[in-house]
JSON list of C-alpha atoms in Angstrom, two decimals:
[
{"chain": "L", "resi": 1, "resn": "MET", "atom": "CA", "xyz": [62.89, -64.56, 56.77]},
{"chain": "L", "resi": 2, "resn": "THR", "atom": "CA", "xyz": [64.32, -67.44, 58.77]},
{"chain": "L", "resi": 3, "resn": "VAL", "atom": "CA", "xyz": [67.41, -69.46, 57.82]},
{"chain": "L", "resi": 4, "resn": "VAL", "atom": "CA", "xyz": [68.74, -72.55, 59.59]},
{"chain": "L", "resi": 5, "resn": "ASP", "atom": "CA", "xyz": [72.45, -73.23, 59.01]},
{"chain": "L", "resi": 6, "resn": "LEU", "atom": "CA", "xyz": [73.59, -76.76, 59.94]},
{"chain": "L", "resi": 7, "resn": "GLY", "atom": "CA", "xyz": [77.32, -77.33, 60.29]},
{"chain": "L", "resi": 8, "resn": "ALA", "atom": "CA", "xyz": [77.72, -73.58, 60.56]},
{"chain": "L", "resi": 9, "resn": "ALA", "atom": "CA", "xyz": [81.19, -73.20, 62.08]},
{"chain": "L", "resi": 10, "resn": "PRO", "atom": "CA", "xyz": [83.25, -71.17, 61.72]},
{"chain": "L", "resi": 11, "resn": "GLY", "atom": "CA", "xyz": [80.72, -68.88, 60.06]},
{"chain": "L", "resi": 12, "resn": "GLY", "atom": "CA", "xyz": [81.19, -68.31, 56.32]},
{"chain": "L", "resi": 13, "resn": "TRP", "atom": "CA", "xyz": [77.60, -69.17, 55.42]},
{"chain": "L", "resi": 14, "resn": "VAL", "atom": "CA", "xyz": [76.31, -67.19, 58.39]},
{"chain": "L", "resi": 15, "resn": "GLN", "atom": "CA", "xyz": [78.03, -64.04, 57.22]},
{"chain": "L", "resi": 16, "resn": "ALA", "atom": "CA", "xyz": [76.79, -64.52, 53.66]},
{"chain": "L", "resi": 17, "resn": "ALA", "atom": "CA", "xyz": [73.20, -64.75, 54.92]},
{"chain": "L", "resi": 18, "resn": "GLU", "atom": "CA", "xyz": [73.67, -61.73, 57.19]},
{"chain": "L", "resi": 19, "resn": "GLU", "atom": "CA", "xyz": [74.96, -59.66, 54.25]},
{"chain": "L", "resi": 20, "resn": "CYS", "atom": "CA", "xyz": [71.89, -60.64, 52.24]},
{"chain": "L", "resi": 21, "resn": "PHE", "atom": "CA", "xyz": [69.63, -59.74, 55.14]},
{"chain": "L", "resi": 22, "resn": "SER", "atom": "CA", "xyz": [71.27, -56.34, 55.49]},
{"chain": "L", "resi": 23, "resn": "THR", "atom": "CA", "xyz": [70.64, -55.55, 51.82]},
{"chain": "L", "resi": 24, "resn": "SER", "atom": "CA", "xyz": [67.06, -56.82, 51.98]},
{"chain": "L", "resi": 25, "resn": "THR", "atom": "CA", "xyz": [66.33, -54.88, 55.19]},
{"chain": "L", "resi": 26, "resn": "ALA", "atom": "CA", "xyz": [67.67, -51.65, 53.70]},
{"chain": "L", "resi": 27, "resn": "ARG", "atom": "CA", "xyz": [65.35, -52.06, 50.72]},
{"chain": "L", "resi": 28, "resn": "SER", "atom": "CA", "xyz": [62.39, -52.79, 52.98]},
{"chain": "L", "resi": 29, "resn": "ASN", "atom": "CA", "xyz": [63.13, -49.73, 55.12]},
{"chain": "L", "resi": 30, "resn": "LEU", "atom": "CA", "xyz": [63.05, -47.55, 52.02]},
{"chain": "L", "resi": 31, "resn": "ARG", "atom": "CA", "xyz": [59.55, -48.91, 51.34]},
{"chain": "L", "resi": 32, "resn": "GLY", "atom": "CA", "xyz": [58.49, -48.36, 54.95]},
{"chain": "L", "resi": 33, "resn": "ARG", "atom": "CA", "xyz": [58.21, -52.07, 55.75]},
{"chain": "L", "resi": 34, "resn": "ARG", "atom": "CA", "xyz": [59.78, -54.12, 58.52]},
{"chain": "L", "resi": 35, "resn": "ASN", "atom": "CA", "xyz": [61.86, -57.06, 57.39]},
{"chain": "L", "resi": 36, "resn": "PRO", "atom": "CA", "xyz": [62.83, -59.11, 60.47]},
{"chain": "L", "resi": 37, "resn": "SER", "atom": "CA", "xyz": [65.30, -61.87, 59.67]},
{"chain": "L", "resi": 38, "resn": "ARG", "atom": "CA", "xyz": [66.91, -64.61, 61.73]},
{"chain": "L", "resi": 39, "resn": "ILE", "atom": "CA", "xyz": [69.70, -67.12, 61.31]},
{"chain": "L", "resi": 40, "resn": "ILE", "atom": "CA", "xyz": [69.76, -70.16, 63.58]},
{"chain": "L", "resi": 41, "resn": "ALA", "atom": "CA", "xyz": [73.23, -71.70, 63.36]},
{"chain": "L", "resi": 42, "resn": "VAL", "atom": "CA", "xyz": [74.08, -75.19, 64.67]},
{"chain": "L", "resi": 43, "resn": "ASP", "atom": "CA", "xyz": [77.46, -76.88, 65.02]},
{"chain": "L", "resi": 44, "resn": "LEU", "atom": "CA", "xyz": [79.53, -79.06, 67.33]},
{"chain": "L", "resi": 45, "resn": "LEU", "atom": "CA", "xyz": [82.32, -76.49, 67.00]},
{"chain": "L", "resi": 46, "resn": "ALA", "atom": "CA", "xyz": [82.20, -72.88, 68.11]},
{"chain": "L", "resi": 47, "resn": "LEU", "atom": "CA", "xyz": [81.34, -70.03, 65.77]},
{"chain": "L", "resi": 48, "resn": "HIS", "atom": "CA", "xyz": [83.95, -67.36, 65.28]},
{"chain": "L", "resi": 49, "resn": "PRO", "atom": "CA", "xyz": [83.22, -64.47, 67.73]},
{"chain": "L", "resi": 50, "resn": "GLU", "atom": "CA", "xyz": [82.51, -62.07, 64.87]},
{"chain": "L", "resi": 51, "resn": "ALA", "atom": "CA", "xyz": [79.92, -64.44, 63.40]},
{"chain": "L", "resi": 52, "resn": "LEU", "atom": "CA", "xyz": [78.43, -65.00, 66.84]},
{"chain": "L", "resi": 53, "resn": "ALA", "atom": "CA", "xyz": [78.08, -61.24, 67.34]},
{"chain": "L", "resi": 54, "resn": "LEU", "atom": "CA", "xyz": [76.01, -60.68, 64.18]},
{"chain": "L", "resi": 55, "resn": "PRO", "atom": "CA", "xyz": [72.61, -59.25, 65.15]},
{"chain": "L", "resi": 56, "resn": "SER", "atom": "CA", "xyz": [70.40, -61.83, 63.45]},
{"chain": "L", "resi": 57, "resn": "VAL", "atom": "CA", "xyz": [72.31, -64.92, 64.67]},
{"chain": "L", "resi": 58, "resn": "THR", "atom": "CA", "xyz": [71.23, -67.42, 67.31]},
{"chain": "L", "resi": 59, "resn": "PHE", "atom": "CA", "xyz": [73.85, -70.13, 67.86]},
{"chain": "L", "resi": 60, "resn": "ILE", "atom": "CA", "xyz": [73.13, -73.60, 69.25]},
{"chain": "L", "resi": 61, "resn": "ARG", "atom": "CA", "xyz": [76.24, -75.63, 69.96]},
{"chain": "L", "resi": 62, "resn": "GLY", "atom": "CA", "xyz": [75.82, -79.38, 69.72]},
{"chain": "L", "resi": 63, "resn": "ASP", "atom": "CA", "xyz": [75.33, -82.38, 67.45]},
{"chain": "L", "resi": 64, "resn": "PHE", "atom": "CA", "xyz": [72.38, -81.78, 65.13]},
{"chain": "L", "resi": 65, "resn": "LEU", "atom": "CA", "xyz": [71.68, -85.53, 65.06]},
{"chain": "L", "resi": 66, "resn": "ASP", "atom": "CA", "xyz": [70.94, -85.35, 68.80]},
{"chain": "L", "resi": 67, "resn": "PRO", "atom": "CA", "xyz": [67.13, -85.13, 69.32]},
{"chain": "L", "resi": 68, "resn": "ILE", "atom": "CA", "xyz": [67.71, -82.70, 72.19]},
{"chain": "L", "resi": 69, "resn": "ILE", "atom": "CA", "xyz": [69.53, -80.29, 69.89]},
{"chain": "L", "resi": 70, "resn": "GLN", "atom": "CA", "xyz": [66.82, -80.64, 67.24]},
{"chain": "L", "resi": 71, "resn": "SER", "atom": "CA", "xyz": [64.22, -79.84, 69.89]},
{"chain": "L", "resi": 72, "resn": "ARG", "atom": "CA", "xyz": [66.15, -76.68, 70.84]},
{"chain": "L", "resi": 73, "resn": "VAL", "atom": "CA", "xyz": [66.22, -75.60, 67.20]},
{"chain": "L", "resi": 74, "resn": "ALA", "atom": "CA", "xyz": [62.47, -76.16, 66.91]},
{"chain": "L", "resi": 75, "resn": "SER", "atom": "CA", "xyz": [61.90, -74.09, 70.06]},
{"chain": "L", "resi": 76, "resn": "GLU", "atom": "CA", "xyz": [63.98, -71.24, 68.64]},
{"chain": "L", "resi": 77, "resn": "LEU", "atom": "CA", "xyz": [61.91, -71.29, 65.47]},
{"chain": "L", "resi": 78, "resn": "VAL", "atom": "CA", "xyz": [58.76, -70.22, 67.30]},
{"chain": "L", "resi": 79, "resn": "ALA", "atom": "CA", "xyz": [60.56, -67.53, 69.32]},
{"chain": "L", "resi": 80, "resn": "GLU", "atom": "CA", "xyz": [60.56, -63.80, 68.66]},
{"chain": "L", "resi": 81, "resn": "GLY", "atom": "CA", "xyz": [57.45, -63.59, 66.56]},
{"chain": "L", "resi": 82, "resn": "ASN", "atom": "CA", "xyz": [58.02, -66.51, 64.18]},
{"chain": "L", "resi": 83, "resn": "GLY", "atom": "CA", "xyz": [54.78, -68.06, 65.39]},
{"chain": "L", "resi": 84, "resn": "ASP", "atom": "CA", "xyz": [54.36, -70.66, 62.67]},
{"chain": "L", "resi": 85, "resn": "GLY", "atom": "CA", "xyz": [57.81, -72.13, 63.37]},
{"chain": "L", "resi": 86, "resn": "LYS", "atom": "CA", "xyz": [58.55, -72.33, 59.64]},
{"chain": "L", "resi": 87, "resn": "VAL", "atom": "CA", "xyz": [61.85, -71.86, 57.83]},
{"chain": "L", "resi": 88, "resn": "ASP", "atom": "CA", "xyz": [62.52, -70.22, 54.47]},
{"chain": "L", "resi": 89, "resn": "LEU", "atom": "CA", "xyz": [65.93, -71.75, 53.79]},
{"chain": "L", "resi": 90, "resn": "VAL", "atom": "CA", "xyz": [67.89, -74.69, 55.24]},
{"chain": "L", "resi": 91, "resn": "LEU", "atom": "CA", "xyz": [71.65, -74.79, 54.63]},
{"chain": "L", "resi": 92, "resn": "SER", "atom": "CA", "xyz": [73.69, -77.87, 55.48]},
{"chain": "L", "resi": 93, "resn": "ASP", "atom": "CA", "xyz": [77.48, -77.93, 55.25]},
{"chain": "L", "resi": 94, "resn": "MET", "atom": "CA", "xyz": [77.64, -81.03, 57.45]},
{"chain": "L", "resi": 95, "resn": "LEU", "atom": "CA", "xyz": [80.13, -83.72, 56.49]},
{"chain": "L", "resi": 96, "resn": "ALA", "atom": "CA", "xyz": [81.47, -86.57, 58.61]},
{"chain": "L", "resi": 97, "resn": "ASN", "atom": "CA", "xyz": [85.20, -87.09, 59.07]},
{"chain": "L", "resi": 98, "resn": "MET", "atom": "CA", "xyz": [86.61, -89.23, 56.28]},
{"chain": "L", "resi": 99, "resn": "SER", "atom": "CA", "xyz": [87.18, -92.84, 57.35]},
{"chain": "L", "resi": 100, "resn": "GLY", "atom": "CA", "xyz": [89.15, -93.98, 54.31]},
{"chain": "L", "resi": 101, "resn": "SER", "atom": "CA", "xyz": [86.33, -96.28, 53.20]},
{"chain": "L", "resi": 102, "resn": "LYS", "atom": "CA", "xyz": [84.43, -94.84, 50.23]},
{"chain": "L", "resi": 103, "resn": "GLY", "atom": "CA", "xyz": [81.40, -96.97, 51.01]},
{"chain": "L", "resi": 104, "resn": "ARG", "atom": "CA", "xyz": [81.21, -95.97, 54.65]},
{"chain": "L", "resi": 105, "resn": "ASP", "atom": "CA", "xyz": [81.90, -92.30, 53.90]},
{"chain": "L", "resi": 106, "resn": "ALA", "atom": "CA", "xyz": [79.13, -92.29, 51.30]},
{"chain": "L", "resi": 107, "resn": "GLN", "atom": "CA", "xyz": [76.66, -93.81, 53.77]},
{"chain": "L", "resi": 108, "resn": "LEU", "atom": "CA", "xyz": [77.58, -91.31, 56.48]},
{"chain": "L", "resi": 109, "resn": "SER", "atom": "CA", "xyz": [77.16, -88.41, 54.05]},
{"chain": "L", "resi": 110, "resn": "LEU", "atom": "CA", "xyz": [73.75, -89.72, 53.02]},
{"chain": "L", "resi": 111, "resn": "ASP", "atom": "CA", "xyz": [72.73, -90.08, 56.67]},
{"chain": "L", "resi": 112, "resn": "LEU", "atom": "CA", "xyz": [73.57, -86.43, 57.37]},
{"chain": "L", "resi": 113, "resn": "CYS", "atom": "CA", "xyz": [71.70, -85.29, 54.26]},
{"chain": "L", "resi": 114, "resn": "LEU", "atom": "CA", "xyz": [68.65, -87.36, 55.18]},
{"chain": "L", "resi": 115, "resn": "ALA", "atom": "CA", "xyz": [68.71, -85.77, 58.65]},
{"chain": "L", "resi": 116, "resn": "ALA", "atom": "CA", "xyz": [68.82, -82.30, 57.07]},
{"chain": "L", "resi": 117, "resn": "LEU", "atom": "CA", "xyz": [66.05, -83.29, 54.63]},
{"chain": "L", "resi": 118, "resn": "GLU", "atom": "CA", "xyz": [63.91, -84.66, 57.47]},
{"chain": "L", "resi": 119, "resn": "PHE", "atom": "CA", "xyz": [64.25, -81.35, 59.30]},
{"chain": "L", "resi": 120, "resn": "ALA", "atom": "CA", "xyz": [63.50, -79.40, 56.11]},
{"chain": "L", "resi": 121, "resn": "VAL", "atom": "CA", "xyz": [60.37, -81.43, 55.33]},
{"chain": "L", "resi": 122, "resn": "ASP", "atom": "CA", "xyz": [59.06, -80.81, 58.85]},
{"chain": "L", "resi": 123, "resn": "HIS", "atom": "CA", "xyz": [59.88, -77.10, 58.98]},
{"chain": "L", "resi": 124, "resn": "LEU", "atom": "CA", "xyz": [60.16, -75.53, 55.52]},
{"chain": "L", "resi": 125, "resn": "ARG", "atom": "CA", "xyz": [57.48, -73.14, 54.38]},
{"chain": "L", "resi": 126, "resn": "PRO", "atom": "CA", "xyz": [56.07, -74.51, 51.09]},
{"chain": "L", "resi": 127, "resn": "PHE", "atom": "CA", "xyz": [57.16, -72.50, 48.07]},
{"chain": "L", "resi": 128, "resn": "ALA", "atom": "CA", "xyz": [58.90, -70.05, 50.38]},
{"chain": "L", "resi": 129, "resn": "PRO", "atom": "CA", "xyz": [60.52, -66.96, 48.85]},
{"chain": "L", "resi": 130, "resn": "SER", "atom": "CA", "xyz": [64.26, -67.48, 48.69]},
{"chain": "L", "resi": 131, "resn": "LEU", "atom": "CA", "xyz": [67.10, -65.72, 50.38]},
{"chain": "L", "resi": 132, "resn": "PRO", "atom": "CA", "xyz": [68.80, -63.47, 47.80]},
{"chain": "L", "resi": 133, "resn": "LEU", "atom": "CA", "xyz": [71.83, -65.63, 47.17]},
{"chain": "L", "resi": 134, "resn": "ASP", "atom": "CA", "xyz": [73.86, -63.04, 45.27]},
{"chain": "L", "resi": 135, "resn": "ALA", "atom": "CA", "xyz": [75.96, -61.77, 48.19]},
{"chain": "L", "resi": 136, "resn": "ASN", "atom": "CA", "xyz": [79.65, -62.50, 48.41]},
{"chain": "L", "resi": 137, "resn": "PRO", "atom": "CA", "xyz": [80.15, -64.75, 51.46]},
{"chain": "L", "resi": 138, "resn": "SER", "atom": "CA", "xyz": [83.62, -63.38, 52.08]},
{"chain": "L", "resi": 139, "resn": "SER", "atom": "CA", "xyz": [84.79, -62.65, 55.57]},
{"chain": "L", "resi": 140, "resn": "ASN", "atom": "CA", "xyz": [87.58, -60.89, 57.39]},
{"chain": "L", "resi": 141, "resn": "PHE", "atom": "CA", "xyz": [87.72, -63.69, 59.95]},
{"chain": "L", "resi": 142, "resn": "HIS", "atom": "CA", "xyz": [87.30, -66.74, 57.73]},
{"chain": "L", "resi": 143, "resn": "GLN", "atom": "CA", "xyz": [87.49, -67.50, 54.06]},
{"chain": "L", "resi": 144, "resn": "PRO", "atom": "CA", "xyz": [84.15, -69.11, 53.05]},
{"chain": "L", "resi": 145, "resn": "PRO", "atom": "CA", "xyz": [84.17, -72.83, 52.29]},
{"chain": "L", "resi": 146, "resn": "PRO", "atom": "CA", "xyz": [86.09, -73.42, 49.01]},
{"chain": "L", "resi": 147, "resn": "SER", "atom": "CA", "xyz": [83.20, -75.60, 47.89]},
{"chain": "L", "resi": 148, "resn": "HIS", "atom": "CA", "xyz": [80.66, -72.77, 48.26]},
{"chain": "L", "resi": 149, "resn": "PRO", "atom": "CA", "xyz": [78.28, -73.57, 45.39]},
{"chain": "L", "resi": 150, "resn": "PRO", "atom": "CA", "xyz": [77.68, -71.13, 42.52]},
{"chain": "L", "resi": 151, "resn": "LEU", "atom": "CA", "xyz": [74.06, -70.20, 43.07]},
{"chain": "L", "resi": 152, "resn": "LYS", "atom": "CA", "xyz": [71.83, -68.32, 40.68]},
{"chain": "L", "resi": 153, "resn": "PRO", "atom": "CA", "xyz": [70.37, -65.04, 42.02]},
{"chain": "L", "resi": 154, "resn": "LYS", "atom": "CA", "xyz": [66.62, -64.71, 42.49]},
{"chain": "L", "resi": 155, "resn": "GLU", "atom": "CA", "xyz": [66.15, -68.47, 42.56]},
{"chain": "L", "resi": 156, "resn": "THR", "atom": "CA", "xyz": [63.51, -69.80, 44.95]},
{"chain": "L", "resi": 157, "resn": "THR", "atom": "CA", "xyz": [65.93, -71.97, 46.86]},
{"chain": "L", "resi": 158, "resn": "SER", "atom": "CA", "xyz": [64.70, -73.89, 49.90]},
{"chain": "L", "resi": 159, "resn": "LEU", "atom": "CA", "xyz": [67.44, -76.41, 50.74]},
{"chain": "L", "resi": 160, "resn": "ILE", "atom": "CA", "xyz": [71.18, -76.62, 50.05]},
{"chain": "L", "resi": 161, "resn": "MET", "atom": "CA", "xyz": [73.19, -79.63, 51.28]},
{"chain": "L", "resi": 162, "resn": "LYS", "atom": "CA", "xyz": [76.78, -80.78, 50.96]},
{"chain": "L", "resi": 163, "resn": "PHE", "atom": "CA", "xyz": [76.99, -84.37, 49.72]},
{"chain": "L", "resi": 164, "resn": "LEU", "atom": "CA", "xyz": [79.57, -86.97, 48.67]},
{"chain": "L", "resi": 165, "resn": "GLN", "atom": "CA", "xyz": [78.71, -88.46, 45.29]},
{"chain": "L", "resi": 166, "resn": "SER", "atom": "CA", "xyz": [78.52, -92.25, 45.14]},
{"chain": "L", "resi": 167, "resn": "ASP", "atom": "CA", "xyz": [76.36, -95.01, 43.72]},
{"chain": "L", "resi": 168, "resn": "LEU", "atom": "CA", "xyz": [73.71, -93.77, 46.19]},
{"chain": "L", "resi": 169, "resn": "THR", "atom": "CA", "xyz": [73.39, -90.46, 44.32]},
{"chain": "L", "resi": 170, "resn": "PRO", "atom": "CA", "xyz": [70.68, -91.42, 41.75]},
{"chain": "L", "resi": 171, "resn": "THR", "atom": "CA", "xyz": [68.32, -92.83, 44.38]},
{"chain": "L", "resi": 172, "resn": "PHE", "atom": "CA", "xyz": [68.78, -89.86, 46.70]},
{"chain": "L", "resi": 173, "resn": "SER", "atom": "CA", "xyz": [68.19, -87.51, 43.76]},
{"chain": "L", "resi": 174, "resn": "GLU", "atom": "CA", "xyz": [64.79, -89.13, 43.20]},
{"chain": "L", "resi": 175, "resn": "THR", "atom": "CA", "xyz": [64.00, -88.74, 46.90]},
{"chain": "L", "resi": 176, "resn": "LEU", "atom": "CA", "xyz": [64.73, -85.01, 46.70]},
{"chain": "L", "resi": 177, "resn": "LYS", "atom": "CA", "xyz": [62.65, -84.62, 43.53]},
{"chain": "L", "resi": 178, "resn": "SER", "atom": "CA", "xyz": [59.64, -86.02, 45.33]},
{"chain": "L", "resi": 179, "resn": "TYR", "atom": "CA", "xyz": [59.76, -83.02, 47.70]},
{"chain": "L", "resi": 180, "resn": "PHE", "atom": "CA", "xyz": [61.02, -80.20, 45.46]},
{"chain": "L", "resi": 181, "resn": "THR", "atom": "CA", "xyz": [60.04, -78.93, 42.03]},
{"chain": "L", "resi": 182, "resn": "SER", "atom": "CA", "xyz": [63.68, -78.36, 41.06]},
{"chain": "L", "resi": 183, "resn": "VAL", "atom": "CA", "xyz": [66.74, -80.35, 42.16]},
{"chain": "L", "resi": 184, "resn": "ARG", "atom": "CA", "xyz": [70.21, -79.85, 40.76]},
{"chain": "L", "resi": 185, "resn": "TRP", "atom": "CA", "xyz": [73.74, -80.92, 41.58]},
{"chain": "L", "resi": 186, "resn": "GLU", "atom": "CA", "xyz": [76.45, -78.25, 41.81]},
{"chain": "L", "resi": 187, "resn": "LYS", "atom": "CA", "xyz": [80.16, -78.98, 41.88]},
{"chain": "L", "resi": 188, "resn": "PRO", "atom": "CA", "xyz": [81.88, -75.61, 42.33]},
{"chain": "L", "resi": 189, "resn": "SER", "atom": "CA", "xyz": [84.73, -74.73, 40.02]},
{"chain": "L", "resi": 190, "resn": "SER", "atom": "CA", "xyz": [86.97, -74.25, 43.07]},
{"chain": "L", "resi": 191, "resn": "SER", "atom": "CA", "xyz": [86.53, -77.92, 44.00]},
{"chain": "L", "resi": 192, "resn": "ARG", "atom": "CA", "xyz": [89.30, -80.36, 43.07]},
{"chain": "L", "resi": 193, "resn": "PRO", "atom": "CA", "xyz": [88.46, -82.48, 39.99]},
{"chain": "L", "resi": 194, "resn": "GLU", "atom": "CA", "xyz": [88.94, -85.72, 41.94]},
{"chain": "L", "resi": 195, "resn": "SER", "atom": "CA", "xyz": [86.76, -84.56, 44.85]},
{"chain": "L", "resi": 196, "resn": "ARG", "atom": "CA", "xyz": [83.36, -86.21, 45.24]},
{"chain": "L", "resi": 197, "resn": "GLU", "atom": "CA", "xyz": [82.04, -83.26, 47.26]},
{"chain": "L", "resi": 198, "resn": "GLY", "atom": "CA", "xyz": [79.32, -81.06, 45.88]},
{"chain": "L", "resi": 199, "resn": "TYR", "atom": "CA", "xyz": [75.95, -79.57, 46.76]},
{"chain": "L", "resi": 200, "resn": "TRP", "atom": "CA", "xyz": [72.33, -80.43, 46.21]},
{"chain": "L", "resi": 201, "resn": "VAL", "atom": "CA", "xyz": [70.41, -77.22, 45.47]},
{"chain": "L", "resi": 202, "resn": "CYS", "atom": "CA", "xyz": [66.68, -77.77, 45.90]},
{"chain": "L", "resi": 203, "resn": "SER", "atom": "CA", "xyz": [63.97, -75.26, 45.02]},
{"chain": "L", "resi": 204, "resn": "GLY", "atom": "CA", "xyz": [60.20, -75.03, 45.28]},
{"chain": "L", "resi": 205, "resn": "PHE", "atom": "CA", "xyz": [59.33, -77.10, 48.35]},
{"chain": "L", "resi": 206, "resn": "LYS", "atom": "CA", "xyz": [56.06, -78.95, 47.64]},
{"chain": "L", "resi": 207, "resn": "GLY", "atom": "CA", "xyz": [55.11, -79.48, 51.26]},
{"chain": "L", "resi": 208, "resn": "LYS", "atom": "CA", "xyz": [55.01, -82.39, 53.65]},
{"chain": "L", "resi": 209, "resn": "GLY", "atom": "CA", "xyz": [52.88, -85.37, 52.69]},
{"chain": "L", "resi": 210, "resn": "THR", "atom": "CA", "xyz": [53.19, -84.83, 48.94]},
{"chain": "L", "resi": 211, "resn": "THR", "atom": "CA", "xyz": [55.02, -88.09, 48.18]},
{"chain": "L", "resi": 212, "resn": "SER", "atom": "CA", "xyz": [54.38, -91.80, 48.58]},
{"chain": "L", "resi": 213, "resn": "ARG", "atom": "CA", "xyz": [58.10, -92.51, 49.06]},
{"chain": "L", "resi": 214, "resn": "PRO", "atom": "CA", "xyz": [59.39, -93.58, 52.50]},
{"chain": "L", "resi": 215, "resn": "SER", "atom": "CA", "xyz": [59.94, -90.64, 54.82]},
{"chain": "L", "resi": 216, "resn": "PRO", "atom": "CA", "xyz": [63.50, -89.35, 55.38]},
{"chain": "L", "resi": 217, "resn": "MET", "atom": "CA", "xyz": [63.34, -90.87, 58.88]},
{"chain": "L", "resi": 218, "resn": "GLU", "atom": "CA", "xyz": [62.53, -94.32, 57.45]},
{"chain": "L", "resi": 219, "resn": "GLU", "atom": "CA", "xyz": [65.31, -94.01, 54.87]},
{"chain": "L", "resi": 220, "resn": "ARG", "atom": "CA", "xyz": [67.78, -92.97, 57.59]},
{"chain": "L", "resi": 221, "resn": "GLY", "atom": "CA", "xyz": [66.97, -96.19, 59.44]},
{"chain": "L", "resi": 222, "resn": "LYS", "atom": "CA", "xyz": [67.95, -98.21, 56.37]},
{"chain": "L", "resi": 223, "resn": "VAL", "atom": "CA", "xyz": [71.14, -96.20, 55.93]},
{"chain": "L", "resi": 224, "resn": "LYS", "atom": "CA", "xyz": [72.18, -96.78, 59.55]},
{"chain": "L", "resi": 225, "resn": "ASP", "atom": "CA", "xyz": [71.76, -100.53, 59.05]},
{"chain": "L", "resi": 226, "resn": "GLN", "atom": "CA", "xyz": [73.93, -100.36, 55.93]},
{"chain": "L", "resi": 227, "resn": "VAL", "atom": "CA", "xyz": [76.62, -98.33, 57.73]},
{"chain": "L", "resi": 228, "resn": "GLU", "atom": "CA", "xyz": [76.76, -100.95, 60.46]},
{"chain": "L", "resi": 229, "resn": "GLU", "atom": "CA", "xyz": [77.12, -103.71, 57.86]},
{"chain": "L", "resi": 230, "resn": "VAL", "atom": "CA", "xyz": [79.97, -101.85, 56.15]},
{"chain": "L", "resi": 231, "resn": "SER", "atom": "CA", "xyz": [81.66, -101.20, 59.53]},
{"chain": "L", "resi": 232, "resn": "ILE", "atom": "CA", "xyz": [81.97, -104.93, 60.15]},
{"chain": "L", "resi": 233, "resn": "PHE", "atom": "CA", "xyz": [84.66, -105.12, 57.48]},
{"chain": "L", "resi": 234, "resn": "PHE", "atom": "CA", "xyz": [86.72, -102.12, 58.68]}
]
């Protein structure tokens, strides 16, 4: 199983995935099967040393929106026996620094989610089996993100993304539904009531080329134009 974790620092999600892998590998060993698993983590900031030292982790430091960094991630995906270059689960905890403008912050959040979706559409394995998301992502070196979404075990989850709710939410929800059989919004109980942060949890990837909607790349182009228009007034 291969997981790509975007916005991975300092490492709460990474450790949660590693704990799941450890449980899954132990079960596979009892059945006499190999269960190789990998986590490719990406962030501008450094991972905590304990997260970096985990056996299944490959860390790429840089801006995921940079095409060079995306190319490095793609190269890692075909390394070490993962010949098809496909991913089973994409996690995105990316969120831009708050600017104080709700409109601009919403556009920036959408841009990051569209970038994660674009990557997922290109690299997800259709109807991939999910990572067992019943592990406790606690850590001795870092408390997991307080907005860690409450996920149902045994769900065929393909993509999880942090997002700021806004008037853009309904349209983006329809975009996600064109690629996934199940899309739901999760606002964790630990999140402040006034917070607009939450997670899209998307299951059952249909595959690339299954929708007539504009591609995530085309939609990102529109979002960038809108961000620039909003920036004129701030």
